[in-house]
Amino acid sequence: MSALTFKLKQEPPERLELSPLTPHGLAGMGKAEIEKIGIGTTRFGSRVGDIFRVGKGNAANIVFEGGSARFDGVASGLSDGAIRVVGRVGSQAGRLMQGGTLLVEGDAGPFAASCMAGGRVEILGDAGDRLGAPLAGEMAGMKGGVVIVRGRAGERAGDRMRRGLIAIGKDCGDYAASRMIAGTLVVLGKAGAMPGYLMRRGTIVLGRMPAAMSAGFVETGGGELAFTALLDRHLAAEGIGVMLLRRAPRRFGGDNAVLGLGEILLRR
């Protein structure tokens, strides 16, 4: 069955909160009912019908034809089904996802995949700061699932990450995986300063030596690691990092300023 489409009429006059437009949220609703959903965040009070031309289709598969930096909360809380955005999105895309897939065919703003617990997010452009990270007052960031960013990511990607995989195809900003609790963060390009700052456990995989390393990390030597071969194969299947590490990467343990059970693996 064809996808339910939301065709953008023009650039929105205000920031939009699009979290109600998920397969679960729209189940059983007709076109007229969908067009009345309020998505505005200011005095304009925009409704779906003001911003989008709503098509007919199965709500389990949603397509936004046209994107905007004012699209906030896309696929927030998604539990199943698929959402695709032909264009860019604003902040908090894929936040609190439990399952399903989100594909963004453009850039994403800050806090993409924030605190997601399952499913898959793929961003074909760049991601903003704090990819997968918690909002202020939350104790943990990403808790599961897979995030693939084909472009660059901003600062503090994977902050307070607890579980899951984030793979960044190009460079990322400073403090990648800061305060990481567990999980895996991969950066194929150049990482900014201080990756793994105050990380407790988990694994950071870097394609290049970072701009600066925290003093809490100590090189522990290489050695054959079966995990790296498995990770290489998984990344290759995702179209990222063919044979990034092989079996004997450089290994740094840390951050010894806290628990010190994390690791940074570097391609030789």
mmCIF file of C-alpha atoms in Angstrom:
data_model
loop_
_atom_site.group_PDB
_atom_site.id
_atom_site.type_symbol
_atom_site.label_atom_id
_atom_site.label_comp_id
_atom_site.label_asym_id
_atom_site.label_seq_id
_atom_site.Cartn_x
_atom_site.Cartn_y
_atom_site.Cartn_z
ATOM 1 C CA MET A 1 0.000 0.000 0.000
ATOM 2 C CA SER A 2 1.254 3.514 -0.763
ATOM 3 C CA ALA A 3 2.698 5.807 1.905
ATOM 4 C CA LEU A 4 0.767 8.576 3.647
ATOM 5 C CA THR A 5 2.326 11.784 2.300
ATOM 6 C CA PHE A 6 2.658 15.276 3.774
ATOM 7 C CA LYS A 7 3.680 17.648 0.969
ATOM 8 C CA LEU A 8 5.088 20.954 2.250
ATOM 9 C CA LYS A 9 3.192 23.938 0.825
ATOM 10 C CA GLN A 10 5.701 26.627 1.861
ATOM 11 C CA GLU A 11 8.271 27.427 4.547
ATOM 12 C CA PRO A 12 6.420 27.362 7.916
ATOM 13 C CA PRO A 13 5.910 30.741 9.668
ATOM 14 C CA GLU A 14 6.883 29.211 13.031
ATOM 15 C CA ARG A 15 8.640 26.211 14.531
ATOM 16 C CA LEU A 16 6.488 23.096 14.281
ATOM 17 C CA GLU A 17 6.144 20.225 16.741
ATOM 18 C CA LEU A 18 5.641 17.169 14.522
ATOM 19 C CA SER A 19 5.736 14.439 17.162
ATOM 20 C CA PRO A 20 1.963 13.726 16.750
ATOM 21 C CA LEU A 21 2.535 12.655 13.124
ATOM 22 C CA THR A 22 3.654 9.069 13.681
ATOM 23 C CA PRO A 23 2.079 5.794 12.506
ATOM 24 C CA HIS A 24 0.813 5.122 16.028
ATOM 25 C CA GLY A 25 -0.515 8.652 16.473
ATOM 26 C CA LEU A 26 -2.365 8.680 13.144
ATOM 27 C CA ALA A 27 -3.768 5.138 13.248
ATOM 28 C CA GLY A 28 -7.478 5.114 12.372
ATOM 29 C CA MET A 29 -7.663 8.829 11.524
ATOM 30 C CA GLY A 30 -9.097 10.208 8.289
ATOM 31 C CA LYS A 31 -7.620 12.997 6.153
ATOM 32 C CA ALA A 32 -9.945 15.710 7.548
ATOM 33 C CA GLU A 33 -9.114 14.727 11.113
ATOM 34 C CA ILE A 34 -5.364 14.724 10.420
ATOM 35 C CA GLU A 35 -5.518 18.199 8.840
ATOM 36 C CA LYS A 36 -6.962 19.627 12.084
ATOM 37 C CA ILE A 37 -4.045 18.474 14.293
ATOM 38 C CA GLY A 38 -2.311 21.435 15.891
ATOM 39 C CA ILE A 39 1.448 21.524 15.261
ATOM 40 C CA GLY A 40 2.284 25.215 15.752
ATOM 41 C CA THR A 41 4.294 26.414 18.738
ATOM 42 C CA THR A 42 3.532 30.161 18.710
ATOM 43 C CA ARG A 43 0.580 32.524 18.325
ATOM 44 C CA PHE A 44 0.203 31.451 14.666
ATOM 45 C CA GLY A 45 -1.278 28.177 15.900
ATOM 46 C CA SER A 46 -0.583 26.298 12.664
ATOM 47 C CA ARG A 47 -2.487 23.106 11.932
ATOM 48 C CA VAL A 48 -1.416 20.268 9.647
ATOM 49 C CA GLY A 49 -3.696 21.443 6.837
ATOM 50 C CA ASP A 50 -2.138 24.937 6.937
ATOM 51 C CA ILE A 51 1.370 23.622 6.306
ATOM 52 C CA PHE A 52 0.980 20.376 4.365
ATOM 53 C CA ARG A 53 -1.069 18.974 1.522
ATOM 54 C CA VAL A 54 -2.086 15.624 3.003
ATOM 55 C CA GLY A 55 -2.307 12.688 0.628
ATOM 56 C CA LYS A 56 -3.941 9.304 0.914
ATOM 57 C CA GLY A 57 -2.064 6.221 2.024
ATOM 58 C CA ASN A 58 -1.158 3.862 4.816
ATOM 59 C CA ALA A 59 -0.139 5.677 8.003
ATOM 60 C CA ALA A 60 2.320 2.871 8.813
ATOM 61 C CA ASN A 61 4.590 4.430 6.174
ATOM 62 C CA ILE A 62 4.826 8.233 6.322
ATOM 63 C CA VAL A 63 6.697 10.498 3.881
ATOM 64 C CA PHE A 64 7.298 14.236 4.330
ATOM 65 C CA GLU A 65 7.837 15.670 0.842
ATOM 66 C CA GLY A 66 9.957 18.697 1.703
ATOM 67 C CA GLY A 67 11.858 19.512 4.862
ATOM 68 C CA SER A 68 12.670 22.516 7.017
ATOM 69 C CA ALA A 69 14.917 23.448 9.945
ATOM 70 C CA ARG A 70 11.640 24.317 11.679
ATOM 71 C CA PHE A 71 10.483 20.677 11.721
ATOM 72 C CA ASP A 72 11.039 19.707 15.377
ATOM 73 C CA GLY A 73 10.255 16.373 16.994
ATOM 74 C CA VAL A 74 9.982 14.370 13.759
ATOM 75 C CA ALA A 75 9.429 10.690 14.661
ATOM 76 C CA SER A 76 9.660 11.477 18.357
ATOM 77 C CA GLY A 77 8.405 8.460 20.291
ATOM 78 C CA LEU A 78 8.154 6.308 17.139
ATOM 79 C CA SER A 79 7.459 2.693 18.110
ATOM 80 C CA ASP A 80 6.959 1.003 14.720
ATOM 81 C CA GLY A 81 6.519 1.749 11.037
ATOM 82 C CA ALA A 82 8.649 4.049 8.896
ATOM 83 C CA ILE A 83 9.046 7.807 8.466
ATOM 84 C CA ARG A 84 11.059 9.408 5.637
ATOM 85 C CA VAL A 85 11.780 13.125 5.276
ATOM 86 C CA VAL A 86 12.823 14.385 1.843
ATOM 87 C CA GLY A 87 14.823 17.324 3.170
ATOM 88 C CA ARG A 88 16.210 18.589 6.454
ATOM 89 C CA VAL A 89 14.705 18.531 9.950
ATOM 90 C CA GLY A 90 15.061 20.644 13.096
ATOM 91 C CA SER A 91 15.798 19.581 16.644
ATOM 92 C CA GLN A 92 15.066 16.314 18.435
ATOM 93 C CA ALA A 93 14.328 14.125 15.399
ATOM 94 C CA GLY A 94 13.903 10.523 16.540
ATOM 95 C CA ARG A 95 13.945 11.464 20.224
ATOM 96 C CA LEU A 96 12.678 8.674 22.506
ATOM 97 C CA MET A 97 12.211 6.260 19.592
ATOM 98 C CA GLN A 98 11.338 2.707 20.644
ATOM 99 C CA GLY A 99 11.345 1.024 17.225
ATOM 100 C CA GLY A 100 10.724 1.533 13.520
ATOM 101 C CA THR A 101 12.893 3.531 11.123
ATOM 102 C CA LEU A 102 13.534 7.214 10.444
ATOM 103 C CA LEU A 103 15.339 8.307 7.276
ATOM 104 C CA VAL A 104 16.300 11.990 6.912
ATOM 105 C CA GLU A 105 17.475 12.873 3.404
ATOM 106 C CA GLY A 106 19.203 16.065 4.547
ATOM 107 C CA ASP A 107 20.676 17.615 7.711
ATOM 108 C CA ALA A 108 19.316 17.210 11.241
ATOM 109 C CA GLY A 109 19.410 19.742 14.068
ATOM 110 C CA PRO A 110 20.587 19.254 17.662
ATOM 111 C CA PHE A 111 19.534 16.351 19.886
ATOM 112 C CA ALA A 112 18.721 13.944 17.029
ATOM 113 C CA ALA A 113 18.044 10.447 18.424
ATOM 114 C CA SER A 114 18.075 11.892 21.941
ATOM 115 C CA CYS A 115 17.423 9.099 24.454
ATOM 116 C CA MET A 116 16.221 6.685 21.761
ATOM 117 C CA ALA A 117 15.827 3.114 22.998
ATOM 118 C CA GLY A 118 15.318 1.134 19.781
ATOM 119 C CA GLY A 119 14.874 1.272 16.030
ATOM 120 C CA ARG A 120 17.090 2.835 13.394
ATOM 121 C CA VAL A 121 17.813 6.457 12.478
ATOM 122 C CA GLU A 122 19.723 7.303 9.297
ATOM 123 C CA ILE A 123 20.728 10.882 8.439
ATOM 124 C CA LEU A 124 22.143 11.361 4.946
ATOM 125 C CA GLY A 125 23.478 14.870 5.690
ATOM 126 C CA ASP A 126 25.062 16.317 8.847
ATOM 127 C CA ALA A 127 23.796 16.070 12.439
ATOM 128 C CA GLY A 128 23.885 18.920 14.954
ATOM 129 C CA ASP A 129 25.298 18.974 18.477
ATOM 130 C CA ARG A 130 24.462 16.346 21.094
ATOM 131 C CA LEU A 131 23.507 13.505 18.804
ATOM 132 C CA GLY A 132 21.821 10.845 20.975
ATOM 133 C CA ALA A 133 22.351 12.936 24.102
ATOM 134 C CA PRO A 134 19.898 13.637 26.931
ATOM 135 C CA LEU A 135 18.154 16.920 27.523
ATOM 136 C CA ALA A 136 18.978 18.978 30.607
ATOM 137 C CA GLY A 137 17.913 17.114 33.741
ATOM 138 C CA GLU A 138 17.932 13.637 32.148
ATOM 139 C CA MET A 139 20.448 11.140 33.506
ATOM 140 C CA ALA A 140 21.139 8.990 30.418
ATOM 141 C CA GLY A 141 21.255 9.493 26.666
ATOM 142 C CA MET A 142 20.738 6.896 23.943
ATOM 143 C CA LYS A 143 19.670 3.530 25.404
ATOM 144 C CA GLY A 144 19.526 1.314 22.305
ATOM 145 C CA GLY A 145 19.090 1.108 18.548
ATOM 146 C CA VAL A 146 21.292 2.192 15.648
ATOM 147 C CA VAL A 147 22.099 5.707 14.410
ATOM 148 C CA ILE A 148 23.925 6.190 11.100
ATOM 149 C CA VAL A 149 25.087 9.693 10.086
ATOM 150 C CA ARG A 150 26.569 9.825 6.585
ATOM 151 C CA GLY A 151 27.946 13.347 7.050
ATOM 152 C CA ARG A 152 29.428 15.186 10.059
ATOM 153 C CA ALA A 153 28.196 15.487 13.648
ATOM 154 C CA GLY A 154 28.553 18.367 16.101
ATOM 155 C CA GLU A 155 29.883 18.448 19.646
ATOM 156 C CA ARG A 156 29.153 15.883 22.363
ATOM 157 C CA ALA A 157 27.820 13.151 20.078
ATOM 158 C CA GLY A 158 26.859 10.201 22.280
ATOM 159 C CA ASP A 159 26.924 12.195 25.521
ATOM 160 C CA ARG A 160 25.823 9.954 28.427
ATOM 161 C CA MET A 161 25.125 7.135 25.946
ATOM 162 C CA ARG A 162 24.117 3.906 27.712
ATOM 163 C CA ARG A 163 23.597 1.341 24.917
ATOM 164 C CA GLY A 164 23.386 0.965 21.115
ATOM 165 C CA LEU A 165 25.535 2.044 18.155
ATOM 166 C CA ILE A 166 26.223 5.476 16.661
ATOM 167 C CA ALA A 167 28.290 5.565 13.457
ATOM 168 C CA ILE A 168 29.428 8.895 11.948
ATOM 169 C CA GLY A 169 30.727 8.730 8.392
ATOM 170 C CA LYS A 170 32.829 11.917 8.466
ATOM 171 C CA ASP A 171 34.182 14.253 11.205
ATOM 172 C CA CYS A 172 32.662 15.068 14.593
ATOM 173 C CA GLY A 173 33.094 17.888 17.107
ATOM 174 C CA ASP A 174 34.746 18.019 20.511
ATOM 175 C CA TYR A 175 33.873 15.803 23.483
ATOM 176 C CA ALA A 176 32.485 12.871 21.488
ATOM 177 C CA ALA A 177 31.017 10.252 23.840
ATOM 178 C CA SER A 178 31.560 12.476 26.861
ATOM 179 C CA ARG A 179 30.321 10.875 30.086
ATOM 180 C CA MET A 180 29.540 7.665 28.155
ATOM 181 C CA ILE A 181 28.055 4.914 30.323
ATOM 182 C CA ALA A 182 28.234 2.105 27.730
ATOM 183 C CA GLY A 183 27.582 1.449 24.032
ATOM 184 C CA THR A 184 29.648 2.048 20.877
ATOM 185 C CA LEU A 185 30.460 5.266 19.001
ATOM 186 C CA VAL A 186 32.281 5.122 15.648
ATOM 187 C CA VAL A 187 33.831 8.158 13.910
ATOM 188 C CA LEU A 188 35.411 7.484 10.530
ATOM 189 C CA GLY A 189 36.701 11.005 9.979
ATOM 190 C CA LYS A 190 38.582 13.331 12.326
ATOM 191 C CA ALA A 191 37.313 13.606 15.897
ATOM 192 C CA GLY A 192 37.588 16.872 17.803
ATOM 193 C CA ALA A 193 39.344 17.273 21.126
ATOM 194 C CA MET A 194 38.777 15.119 24.207
ATOM 195 C CA PRO A 195 36.787 12.138 22.956
ATOM 196 C CA GLY A 196 35.585 9.975 25.830
ATOM 197 C CA TYR A 197 35.934 12.731 28.416
ATOM 198 C CA LEU A 198 34.734 11.260 31.729
ATOM 199 C CA MET A 199 33.456 8.077 30.046
ATOM 200 C CA ARG A 200 32.885 5.175 32.472
ATOM 201 C CA ARG A 201 32.518 2.220 30.094
ATOM 202 C CA GLY A 202 31.877 1.644 26.399
ATOM 203 C CA THR A 203 33.876 1.741 23.174
ATOM 204 C CA ILE A 204 34.886 4.619 20.900
ATOM 205 C CA VAL A 205 36.266 3.691 17.483
ATOM 206 C CA LEU A 206 38.196 6.376 15.618
ATOM 207 C CA GLY A 207 39.509 6.352 12.083
ATOM 208 C CA ARG A 208 42.151 8.982 12.941
ATOM 209 C CA MET A 209 44.028 10.282 15.995
ATOM 210 C CA PRO A 210 41.878 12.978 17.684
ATOM 211 C CA ALA A 211 42.895 16.618 17.982
ATOM 212 C CA ALA A 212 43.647 16.101 21.711
ATOM 213 C CA MET A 213 43.218 13.206 24.118
ATOM 214 C CA SER A 214 42.109 13.471 27.738
ATOM 215 C CA ALA A 215 44.921 12.951 30.274
ATOM 216 C CA GLY A 216 42.777 10.215 31.817
ATOM 217 C CA PHE A 217 43.537 7.769 28.963
ATOM 218 C CA VAL A 218 46.520 5.415 28.837
ATOM 219 C CA GLU A 219 47.647 3.367 25.842
ATOM 220 C CA THR A 220 47.339 -0.305 26.701
ATOM 221 C CA GLY A 221 48.808 -1.841 23.563
ATOM 222 C CA GLY A 222 47.179 -3.654 20.682
ATOM 223 C CA GLY A 223 46.617 -7.363 20.364
ATOM 224 C CA GLU A 224 44.156 -9.446 18.428
ATOM 225 C CA LEU A 225 40.547 -8.477 19.187
ATOM 226 C CA ALA A 226 37.752 -10.634 17.763
ATOM 227 C CA PHE A 227 35.281 -7.815 18.489
ATOM 228 C CA THR A 228 36.913 -5.478 15.963
ATOM 229 C CA ALA A 229 36.522 -7.949 13.091
ATOM 230 C CA LEU A 230 32.835 -8.362 13.948
ATOM 231 C CA LEU A 231 32.383 -4.586 14.145
ATOM 232 C CA ASP A 232 34.142 -4.135 10.794
ATOM 233 C CA ARG A 233 31.748 -6.562 9.149
ATOM 234 C CA HIS A 234 28.734 -4.868 10.722
ATOM 235 C CA LEU A 235 29.856 -1.419 9.542
ATOM 236 C CA ALA A 236 30.570 -2.736 6.064
ATOM 237 C CA ALA A 237 27.030 -4.115 5.942
ATOM 238 C CA GLU A 238 25.793 -0.611 6.815
ATOM 239 C CA GLY A 239 27.901 0.862 4.009
ATOM 240 C CA ILE A 240 30.309 2.542 6.440
ATOM 241 C CA GLY A 241 33.990 1.932 7.075
ATOM 242 C CA VAL A 242 35.054 -1.073 5.099
ATOM 243 C CA MET A 243 37.673 -2.834 7.282
ATOM 244 C CA LEU A 244 38.114 0.136 9.616
ATOM 245 C CA LEU A 245 40.048 -1.592 12.410
ATOM 246 C CA ARG A 246 40.959 -5.099 11.290
ATOM 247 C CA ARG A 247 42.086 -7.296 14.199
ATOM 248 C CA ALA A 248 44.873 -5.344 15.940
ATOM 249 C CA PRO A 249 44.045 -1.655 16.509
ATOM 250 C CA ARG A 250 45.755 0.656 18.979
ATOM 251 C CA ARG A 251 43.876 0.687 22.287
ATOM 252 C CA PHE A 252 43.630 3.397 24.976
ATOM 253 C CA GLY A 253 41.870 2.698 28.297
ATOM 254 C CA GLY A 254 40.076 5.361 30.325
ATOM 255 C CA ASP A 255 38.801 7.724 31.424
ATOM 256 C CA ASN A 256 40.725 7.086 34.648
ATOM 257 C CA ALA A 257 39.372 10.306 36.139
ATOM 258 C CA VAL A 258 36.178 8.276 36.726
ATOM 259 C CA LEU A 259 35.609 4.489 36.499
ATOM 260 C CA GLY A 260 38.172 3.967 33.741
ATOM 261 C CA LEU A 261 36.556 0.914 32.075
ATOM 262 C CA GLY A 262 36.064 2.542 28.673
ATOM 263 C CA GLU A 263 38.283 2.224 25.614
ATOM 264 C CA ILE A 264 39.267 4.122 22.494
ATOM 265 C CA LEU A 265 40.294 1.992 19.522
ATOM 266 C CA LEU A 266 42.315 3.537 16.703
ATOM 267 C CA ARG A 267 43.118 2.222 13.279
ATOM 268 C CA ARG A 268 46.876 1.612 12.892
#
